[in-house]
Coordinates of C-alpha atoms in Angstrom, one line a residue:
X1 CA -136.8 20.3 -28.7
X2 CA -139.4 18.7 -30.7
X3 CA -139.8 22.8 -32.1
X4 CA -136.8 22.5 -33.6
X5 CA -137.3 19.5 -35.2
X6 CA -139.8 20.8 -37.0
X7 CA -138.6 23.9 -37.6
X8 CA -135.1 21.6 -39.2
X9 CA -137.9 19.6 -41.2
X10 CA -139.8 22.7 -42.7
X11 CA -136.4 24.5 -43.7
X12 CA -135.2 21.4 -45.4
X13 CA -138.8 20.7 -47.2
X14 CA -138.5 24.6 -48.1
X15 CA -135.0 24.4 -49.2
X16 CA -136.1 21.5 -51.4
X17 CA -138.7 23.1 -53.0
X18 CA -136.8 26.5 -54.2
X19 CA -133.8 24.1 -55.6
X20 CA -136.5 22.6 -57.6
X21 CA -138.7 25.6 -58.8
X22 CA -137.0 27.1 -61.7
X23 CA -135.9 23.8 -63.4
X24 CA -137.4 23.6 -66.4
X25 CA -136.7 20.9 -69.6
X26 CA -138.2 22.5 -72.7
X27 CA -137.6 18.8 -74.4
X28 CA -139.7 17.0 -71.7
X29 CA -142.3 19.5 -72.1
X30 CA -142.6 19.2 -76.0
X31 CA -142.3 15.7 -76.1
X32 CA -146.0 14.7 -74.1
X33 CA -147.9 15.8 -77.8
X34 CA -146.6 14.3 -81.0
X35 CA -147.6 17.4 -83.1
X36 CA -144.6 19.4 -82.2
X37 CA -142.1 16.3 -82.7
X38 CA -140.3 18.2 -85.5
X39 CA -140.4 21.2 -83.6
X40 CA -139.1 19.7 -80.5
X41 CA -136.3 17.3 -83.0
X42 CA -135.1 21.1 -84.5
X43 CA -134.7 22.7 -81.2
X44 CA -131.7 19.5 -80.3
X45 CA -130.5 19.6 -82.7
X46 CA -129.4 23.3 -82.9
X47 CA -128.8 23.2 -79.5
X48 CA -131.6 25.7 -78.4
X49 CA -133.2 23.9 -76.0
X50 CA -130.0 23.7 -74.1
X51 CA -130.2 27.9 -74.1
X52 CA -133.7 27.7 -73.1
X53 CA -133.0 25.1 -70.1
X54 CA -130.3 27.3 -69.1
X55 CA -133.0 30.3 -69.1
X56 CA -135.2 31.5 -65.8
X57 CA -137.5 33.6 -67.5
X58 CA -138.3 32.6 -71.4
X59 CA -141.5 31.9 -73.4
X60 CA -141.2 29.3 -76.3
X61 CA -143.4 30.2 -79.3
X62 CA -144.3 26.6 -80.7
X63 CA -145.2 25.3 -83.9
X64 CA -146.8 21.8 -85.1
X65 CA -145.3 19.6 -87.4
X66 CA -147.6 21.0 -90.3
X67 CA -146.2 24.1 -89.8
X68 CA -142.7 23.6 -89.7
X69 CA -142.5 21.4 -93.2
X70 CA -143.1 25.6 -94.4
X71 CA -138.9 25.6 -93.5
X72 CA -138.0 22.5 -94.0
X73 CA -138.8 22.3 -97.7
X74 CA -136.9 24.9 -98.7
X75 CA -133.6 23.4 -97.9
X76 CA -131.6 25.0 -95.5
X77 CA -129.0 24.8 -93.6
X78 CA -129.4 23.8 -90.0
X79 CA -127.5 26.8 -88.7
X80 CA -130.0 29.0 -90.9
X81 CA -132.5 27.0 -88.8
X82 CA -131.2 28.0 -85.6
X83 CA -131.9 31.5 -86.2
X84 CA -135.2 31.0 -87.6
X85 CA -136.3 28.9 -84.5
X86 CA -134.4 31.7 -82.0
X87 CA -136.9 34.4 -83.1
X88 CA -139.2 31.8 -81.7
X89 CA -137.8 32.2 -78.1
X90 CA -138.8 35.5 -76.5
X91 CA -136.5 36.3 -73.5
X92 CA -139.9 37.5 -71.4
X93 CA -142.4 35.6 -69.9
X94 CA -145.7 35.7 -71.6
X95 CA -148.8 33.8 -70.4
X96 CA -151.7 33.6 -72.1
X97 CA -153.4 35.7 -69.5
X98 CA -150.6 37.9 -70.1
X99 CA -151.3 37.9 -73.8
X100 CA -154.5 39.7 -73.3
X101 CA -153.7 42.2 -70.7
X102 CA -150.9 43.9 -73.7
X103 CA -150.9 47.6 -72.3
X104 CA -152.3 49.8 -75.5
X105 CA -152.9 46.4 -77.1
X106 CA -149.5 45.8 -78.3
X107 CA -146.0 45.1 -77.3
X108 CA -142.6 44.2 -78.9
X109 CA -139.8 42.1 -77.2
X110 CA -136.7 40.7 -77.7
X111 CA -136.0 37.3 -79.1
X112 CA -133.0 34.8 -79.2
X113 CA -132.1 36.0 -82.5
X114 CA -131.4 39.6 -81.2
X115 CA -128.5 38.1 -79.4
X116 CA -126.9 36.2 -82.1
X117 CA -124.9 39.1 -83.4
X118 CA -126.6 38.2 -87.0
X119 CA -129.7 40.7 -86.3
X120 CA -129.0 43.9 -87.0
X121 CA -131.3 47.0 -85.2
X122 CA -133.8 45.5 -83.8
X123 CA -134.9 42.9 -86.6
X124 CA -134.5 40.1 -83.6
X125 CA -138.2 42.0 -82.0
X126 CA -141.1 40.0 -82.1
X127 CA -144.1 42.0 -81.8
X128 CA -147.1 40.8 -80.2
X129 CA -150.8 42.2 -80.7
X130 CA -153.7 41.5 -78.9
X131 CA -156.4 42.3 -81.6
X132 CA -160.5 42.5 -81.9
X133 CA -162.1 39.7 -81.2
X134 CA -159.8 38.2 -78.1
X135 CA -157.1 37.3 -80.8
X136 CA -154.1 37.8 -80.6
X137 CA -151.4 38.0 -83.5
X138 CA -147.3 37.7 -83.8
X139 CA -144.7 38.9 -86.3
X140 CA -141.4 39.6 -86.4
X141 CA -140.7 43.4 -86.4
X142 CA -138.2 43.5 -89.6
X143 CA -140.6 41.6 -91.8
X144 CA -142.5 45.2 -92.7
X145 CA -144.2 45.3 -89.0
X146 CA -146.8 42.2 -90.2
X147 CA -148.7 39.8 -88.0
X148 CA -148.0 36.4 -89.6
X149 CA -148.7 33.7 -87.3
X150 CA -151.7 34.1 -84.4
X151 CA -152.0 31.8 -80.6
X152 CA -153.4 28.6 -80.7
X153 CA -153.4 27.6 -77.3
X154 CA -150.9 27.3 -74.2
X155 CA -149.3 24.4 -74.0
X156 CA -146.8 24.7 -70.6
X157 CA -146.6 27.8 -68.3
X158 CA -144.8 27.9 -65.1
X159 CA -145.7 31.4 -64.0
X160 CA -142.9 34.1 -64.7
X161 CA -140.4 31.3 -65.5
X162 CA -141.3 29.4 -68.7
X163 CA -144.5 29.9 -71.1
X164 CA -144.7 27.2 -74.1
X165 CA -147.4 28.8 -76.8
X166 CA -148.8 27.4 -79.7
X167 CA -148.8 29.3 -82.7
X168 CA -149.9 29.3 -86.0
X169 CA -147.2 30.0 -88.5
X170 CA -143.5 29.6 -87.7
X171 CA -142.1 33.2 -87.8
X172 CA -139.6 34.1 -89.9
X173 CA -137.6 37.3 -91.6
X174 CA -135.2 37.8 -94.6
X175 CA -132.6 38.4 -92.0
X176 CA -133.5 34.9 -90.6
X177 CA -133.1 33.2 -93.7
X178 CA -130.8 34.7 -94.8
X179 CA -127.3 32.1 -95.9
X180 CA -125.7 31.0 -92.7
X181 CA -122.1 29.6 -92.5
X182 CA -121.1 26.8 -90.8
X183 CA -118.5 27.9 -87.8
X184 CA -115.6 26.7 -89.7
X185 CA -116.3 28.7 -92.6
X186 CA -116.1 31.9 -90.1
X187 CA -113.2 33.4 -90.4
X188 CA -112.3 34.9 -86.9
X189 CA -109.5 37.4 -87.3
X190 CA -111.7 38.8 -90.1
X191 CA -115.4 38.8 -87.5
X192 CA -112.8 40.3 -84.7
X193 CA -111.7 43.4 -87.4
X194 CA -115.4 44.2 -87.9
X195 CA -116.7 44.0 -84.2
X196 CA -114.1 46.6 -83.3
X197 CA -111.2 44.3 -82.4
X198 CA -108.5 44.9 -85.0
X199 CA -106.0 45.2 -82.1
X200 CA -106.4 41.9 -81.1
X201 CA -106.8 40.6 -84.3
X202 CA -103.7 41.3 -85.1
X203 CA -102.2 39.9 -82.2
X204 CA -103.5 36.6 -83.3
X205 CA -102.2 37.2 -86.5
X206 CA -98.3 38.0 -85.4
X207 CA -98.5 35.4 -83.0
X208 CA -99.9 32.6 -85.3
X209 CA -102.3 32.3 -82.8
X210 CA -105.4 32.7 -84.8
X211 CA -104.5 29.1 -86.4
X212 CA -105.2 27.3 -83.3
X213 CA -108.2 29.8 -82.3
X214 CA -109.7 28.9 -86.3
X215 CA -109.2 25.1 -85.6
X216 CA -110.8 25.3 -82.7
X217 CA -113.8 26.8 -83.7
X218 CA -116.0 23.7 -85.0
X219 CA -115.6 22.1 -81.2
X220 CA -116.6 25.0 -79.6
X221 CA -114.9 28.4 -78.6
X222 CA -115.4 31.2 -76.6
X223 CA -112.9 34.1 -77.0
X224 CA -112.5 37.4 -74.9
X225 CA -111.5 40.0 -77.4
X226 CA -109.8 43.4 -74.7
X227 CA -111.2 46.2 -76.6
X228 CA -108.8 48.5 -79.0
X229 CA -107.8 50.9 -76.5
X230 CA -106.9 48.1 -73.9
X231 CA -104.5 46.3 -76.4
X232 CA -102.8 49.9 -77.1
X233 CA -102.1 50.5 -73.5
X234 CA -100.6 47.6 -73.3
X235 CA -98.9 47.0 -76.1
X236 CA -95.4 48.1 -75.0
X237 CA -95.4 45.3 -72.4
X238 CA -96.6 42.9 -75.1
X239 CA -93.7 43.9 -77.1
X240 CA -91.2 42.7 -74.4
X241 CA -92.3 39.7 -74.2
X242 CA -90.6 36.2 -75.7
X243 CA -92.2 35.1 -78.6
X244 CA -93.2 32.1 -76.7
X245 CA -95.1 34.1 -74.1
X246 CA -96.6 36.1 -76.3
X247 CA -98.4 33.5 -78.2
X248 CA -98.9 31.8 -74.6
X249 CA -100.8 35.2 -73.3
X250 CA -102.5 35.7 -76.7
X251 CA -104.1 32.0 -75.9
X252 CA -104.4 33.0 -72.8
X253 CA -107.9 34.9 -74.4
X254 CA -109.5 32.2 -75.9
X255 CA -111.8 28.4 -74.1
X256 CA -112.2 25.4 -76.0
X257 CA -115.7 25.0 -75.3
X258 CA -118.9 27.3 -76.2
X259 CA -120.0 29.1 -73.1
X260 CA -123.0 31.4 -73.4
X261 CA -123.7 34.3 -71.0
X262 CA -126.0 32.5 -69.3
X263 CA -123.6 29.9 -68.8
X264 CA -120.7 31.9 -67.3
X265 CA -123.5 34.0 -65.2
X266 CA -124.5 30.5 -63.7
X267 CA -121.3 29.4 -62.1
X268 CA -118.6 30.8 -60.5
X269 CA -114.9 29.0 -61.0
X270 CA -111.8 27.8 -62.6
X271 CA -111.7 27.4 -66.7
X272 CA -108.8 26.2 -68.9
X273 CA -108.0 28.6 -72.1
X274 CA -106.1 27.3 -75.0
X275 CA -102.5 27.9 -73.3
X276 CA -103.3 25.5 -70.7
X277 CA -101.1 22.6 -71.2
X278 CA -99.9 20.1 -68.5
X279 CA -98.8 21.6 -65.4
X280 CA -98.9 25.0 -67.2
X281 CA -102.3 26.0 -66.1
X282 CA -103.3 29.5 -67.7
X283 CA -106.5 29.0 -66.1
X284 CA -108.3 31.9 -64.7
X285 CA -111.6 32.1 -62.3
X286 CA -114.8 33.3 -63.4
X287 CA -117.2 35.3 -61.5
X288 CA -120.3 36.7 -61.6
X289 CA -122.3 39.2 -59.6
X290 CA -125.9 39.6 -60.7
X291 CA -125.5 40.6 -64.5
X292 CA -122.3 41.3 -64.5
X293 CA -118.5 38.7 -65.2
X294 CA -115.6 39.2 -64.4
X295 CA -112.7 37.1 -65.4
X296 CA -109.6 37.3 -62.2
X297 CA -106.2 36.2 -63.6
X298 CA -104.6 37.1 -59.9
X299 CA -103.3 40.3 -62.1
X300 CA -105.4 41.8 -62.7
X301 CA -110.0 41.3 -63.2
X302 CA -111.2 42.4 -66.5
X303 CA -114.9 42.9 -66.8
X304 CA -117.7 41.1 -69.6
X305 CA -118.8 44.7 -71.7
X306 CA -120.6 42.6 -74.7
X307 CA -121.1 40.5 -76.8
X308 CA -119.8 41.1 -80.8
X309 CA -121.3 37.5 -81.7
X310 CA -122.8 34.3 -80.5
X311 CA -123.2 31.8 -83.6
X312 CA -123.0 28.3 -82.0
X313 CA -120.3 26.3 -81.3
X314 CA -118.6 30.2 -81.6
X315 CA -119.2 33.2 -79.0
X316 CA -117.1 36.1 -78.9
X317 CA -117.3 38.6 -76.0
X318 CA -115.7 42.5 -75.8
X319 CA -113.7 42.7 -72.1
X320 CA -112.6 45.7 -70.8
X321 CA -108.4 44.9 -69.9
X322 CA -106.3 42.5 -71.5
X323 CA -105.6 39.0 -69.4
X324 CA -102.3 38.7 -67.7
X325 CA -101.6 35.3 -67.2
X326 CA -100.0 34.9 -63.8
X327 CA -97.7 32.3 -65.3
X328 CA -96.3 34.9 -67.0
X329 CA -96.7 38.2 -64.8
X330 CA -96.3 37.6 -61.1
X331 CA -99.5 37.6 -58.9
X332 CA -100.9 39.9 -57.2
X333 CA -101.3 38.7 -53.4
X334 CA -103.7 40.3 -51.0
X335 CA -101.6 42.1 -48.8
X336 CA -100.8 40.7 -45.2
X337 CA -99.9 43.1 -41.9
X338 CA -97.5 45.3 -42.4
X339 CA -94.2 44.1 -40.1
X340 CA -92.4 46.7 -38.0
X341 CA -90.4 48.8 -39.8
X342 CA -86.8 47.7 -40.5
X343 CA -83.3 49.4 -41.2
X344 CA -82.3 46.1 -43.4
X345 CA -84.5 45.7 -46.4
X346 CA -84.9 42.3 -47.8
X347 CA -83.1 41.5 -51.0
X348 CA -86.4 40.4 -52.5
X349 CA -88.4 43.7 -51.6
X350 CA -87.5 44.9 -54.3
X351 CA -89.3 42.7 -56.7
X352 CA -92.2 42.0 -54.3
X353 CA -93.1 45.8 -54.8
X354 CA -93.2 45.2 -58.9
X355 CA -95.9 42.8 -58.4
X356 CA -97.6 43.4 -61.7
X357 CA -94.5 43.9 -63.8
X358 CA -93.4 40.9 -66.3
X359 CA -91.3 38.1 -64.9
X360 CA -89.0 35.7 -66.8
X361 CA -90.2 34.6 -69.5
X362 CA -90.0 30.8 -67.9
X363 CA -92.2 30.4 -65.2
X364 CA -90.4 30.1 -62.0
X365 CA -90.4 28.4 -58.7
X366 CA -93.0 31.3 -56.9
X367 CA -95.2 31.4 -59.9
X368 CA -96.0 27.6 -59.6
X369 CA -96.4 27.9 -55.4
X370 CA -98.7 31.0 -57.1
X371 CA -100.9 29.0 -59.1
X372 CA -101.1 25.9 -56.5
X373 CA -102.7 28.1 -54.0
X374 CA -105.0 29.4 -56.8
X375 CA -106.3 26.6 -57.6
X376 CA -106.8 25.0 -54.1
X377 CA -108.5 28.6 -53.7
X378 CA -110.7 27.9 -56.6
X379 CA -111.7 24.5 -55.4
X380 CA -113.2 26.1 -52.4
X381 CA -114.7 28.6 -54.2
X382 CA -116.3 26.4 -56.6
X383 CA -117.4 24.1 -54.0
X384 CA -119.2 26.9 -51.7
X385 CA -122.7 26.7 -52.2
X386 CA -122.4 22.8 -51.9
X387 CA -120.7 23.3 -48.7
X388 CA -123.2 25.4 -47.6
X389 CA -125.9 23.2 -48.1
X390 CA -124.2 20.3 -46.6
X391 CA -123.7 22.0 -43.4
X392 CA -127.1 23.4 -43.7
X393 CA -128.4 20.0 -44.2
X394 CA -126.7 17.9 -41.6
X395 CA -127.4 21.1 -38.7
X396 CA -130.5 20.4 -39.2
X397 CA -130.2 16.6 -39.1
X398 CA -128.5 17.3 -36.1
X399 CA -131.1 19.4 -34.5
X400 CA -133.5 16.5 -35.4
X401 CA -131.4 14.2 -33.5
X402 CA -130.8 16.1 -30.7

């Protein structure tokens, strides 16, 4: 017995230790040397570091307070910033040993500011060059291919989870620098026409929907745009719809809350969209399975392709099916053992066979029991892995004890 106790007391240390080994707090790290103070300040307060907590594998390409008055004098605006700073944050891990073992010498990665949406080809590259004389030099690919700033010195590393590096210059590119505007000046219906949305843009538009997506937008928003071809396959069913639930359905697409892809990849479970209003929920559960979301509606699971831009507080993704509210269209239940055969059919069958077709346009009495199970469903769901380790923990307590 006493084996088993400390087997129970080795799992648990273990368990503790891998719940523990890729947190990370860029702001903690920064904060021990006063010479990246403004660096560190910049990185709050365009709400990078939050991305690059969020991160398991990123390198941080830091500059001192000398270095970042370069940007600061010339007046801009703090979401131009943002994307100066993001080419700064390399989505790889590079060490300094790693710096110097460069296969051919030189390499070129992507940066933060590749996934904005804002960088076009691949102006969001940094490269990275490991030159004569155990150097080694950085520069954003756009800005004519030129090494501007070179390493200092590491300041963090965590191996193959987070590297902080000192360099010289800040890194920066015309595309950078070039005149941000503030969310509220975005104009969505006119971002979603460009990004291959028009479909859905208009939607918002007959609706007058896209008011209440546009107001939104300063306190954060995250819309799921279905693709062109999505919207005109279902378009006829949209058409039959009350003007109510249409507007309901096209809300249906949108969260009041900025949620990058890290963010939906690191949790599974419930979310309200804009349509969700007192006990109607037009929630829907999202879920996520290695690199790929899905977003289940009980109608149907549409599927994360892309995404057209991600400007903080506003990120707009590309899904593959338009969301069917089940408030709206009935539910489609996991089927249970079929019965034996009988010469009466229910009155009911009928509609339980249409399960995806549209209901009335009120919500009725099966469509609430519907969305009560979901979300007792989603409870459990979302509560899993806690549950897990509970049980995990108090077996082997038990063991202990024993």
């Amino acid at each position: 017995m006493a084996y088993f106790r400390r087997a129970a007391t080795a799992m648990i240390f273990i368990f503790q230790l891998f719940a523990l080994s890729n947190a990370h707090n860029i702001t903690k790290i920064l904060a021990k040397d006063p010479d990246f103070s403004t660096f560190n300040h910049y990185l709050s307060a365009t709400h990078l570091a939050d991305e690059i907590n969020r991160r398991q594998t990123i390198t941080v390409l830091a500059v001192d307070n000398s270095a970042m008055n370069s940007i600061l004098s010339k007046g801009y605006s703090l979401y131009t910033i943002r994307n100066i700073l993001s080419l700064h944050v390399l989505v790889d891990y590079f060490g300094a040993k790693k710096l110097h073992q460069i296969t051919d010498g030189s390499t070129s990665t992507a940066s933060m500011f590749q996934s904005t949406g804002s960088a076009t080809g691949t102006s969001g590259y940094v490269n990275i060059t490991d030159i004569k004389g155990g150097k080694v030099a950085f520069g954003v690919q756009d800005d004519d291919s030129r090494l501007t700033a070179h390493y200092v010195k590491s300041i963090f590393e965590k191996a193959y989870n987070i590297s902080v590096l000192h360099i010289s210059q800040v890194l920066t590119s015309p595309e950078a620098e070039a005149p941000t505007a503030s969310p509220s000046d975005l104009i969505l219906t006119t971002i979603l026409e460009k990004q291959g949305c028009k479909a859905f843009s208009d939607m918002l538009k007959s609706t007058g929907a896209d008011k209440t997506f546009q107001d939104t937008v300063d306190g954060g928003l995250t819309v799921f745009c279905p693709s062109d071809s999505a919207v005109g396959k279902f378009m006829p069913k949209f058409k039959a719809l009350s003007a109510a639930n249409k507007t309901a359905l096209v809300l249906y697409h949108g969260m009041p809350v900025y949620q990058s892809l890290q963010m939906l990849r690191s949790g599974n479970g419930a979310v309200n969209t804009l349509a969700t209003e007192g006990n109607n929920k037009f929630d829907f559960t999202v879920q996520n399975d290695g690199e790929d979301v899905t977003l289940e509606t009980d109608v149907v699971t549409a599927k994360i392709m892309g995404t057209l831009k991600d400007q903080e507080p506003l990120i707009i993704y590309k899904v593959d099916k338009v969301l069917l509210p089940r408030e709206i269209y009935k539910a489609v239940k996991t089927a249970a053992p079929a019965p034996k055969s009988s010469k009466h059919k229910p009155k009911n069958a009928e509609a339980d066979e249409d399960a995806d077709g549209p209901s009335a346009d009120a919500p009725g009495d099966d469509d609430g029991e519907v969305a009560d199970d979901k979300n007792g469903a989603i409870h459990v769901m979302v509560s899993r892995s806690s549950v897990f380790v509970t049980a995990f923990v108090w077996l082997c307590f038990g063991v202990w004890f024993m």
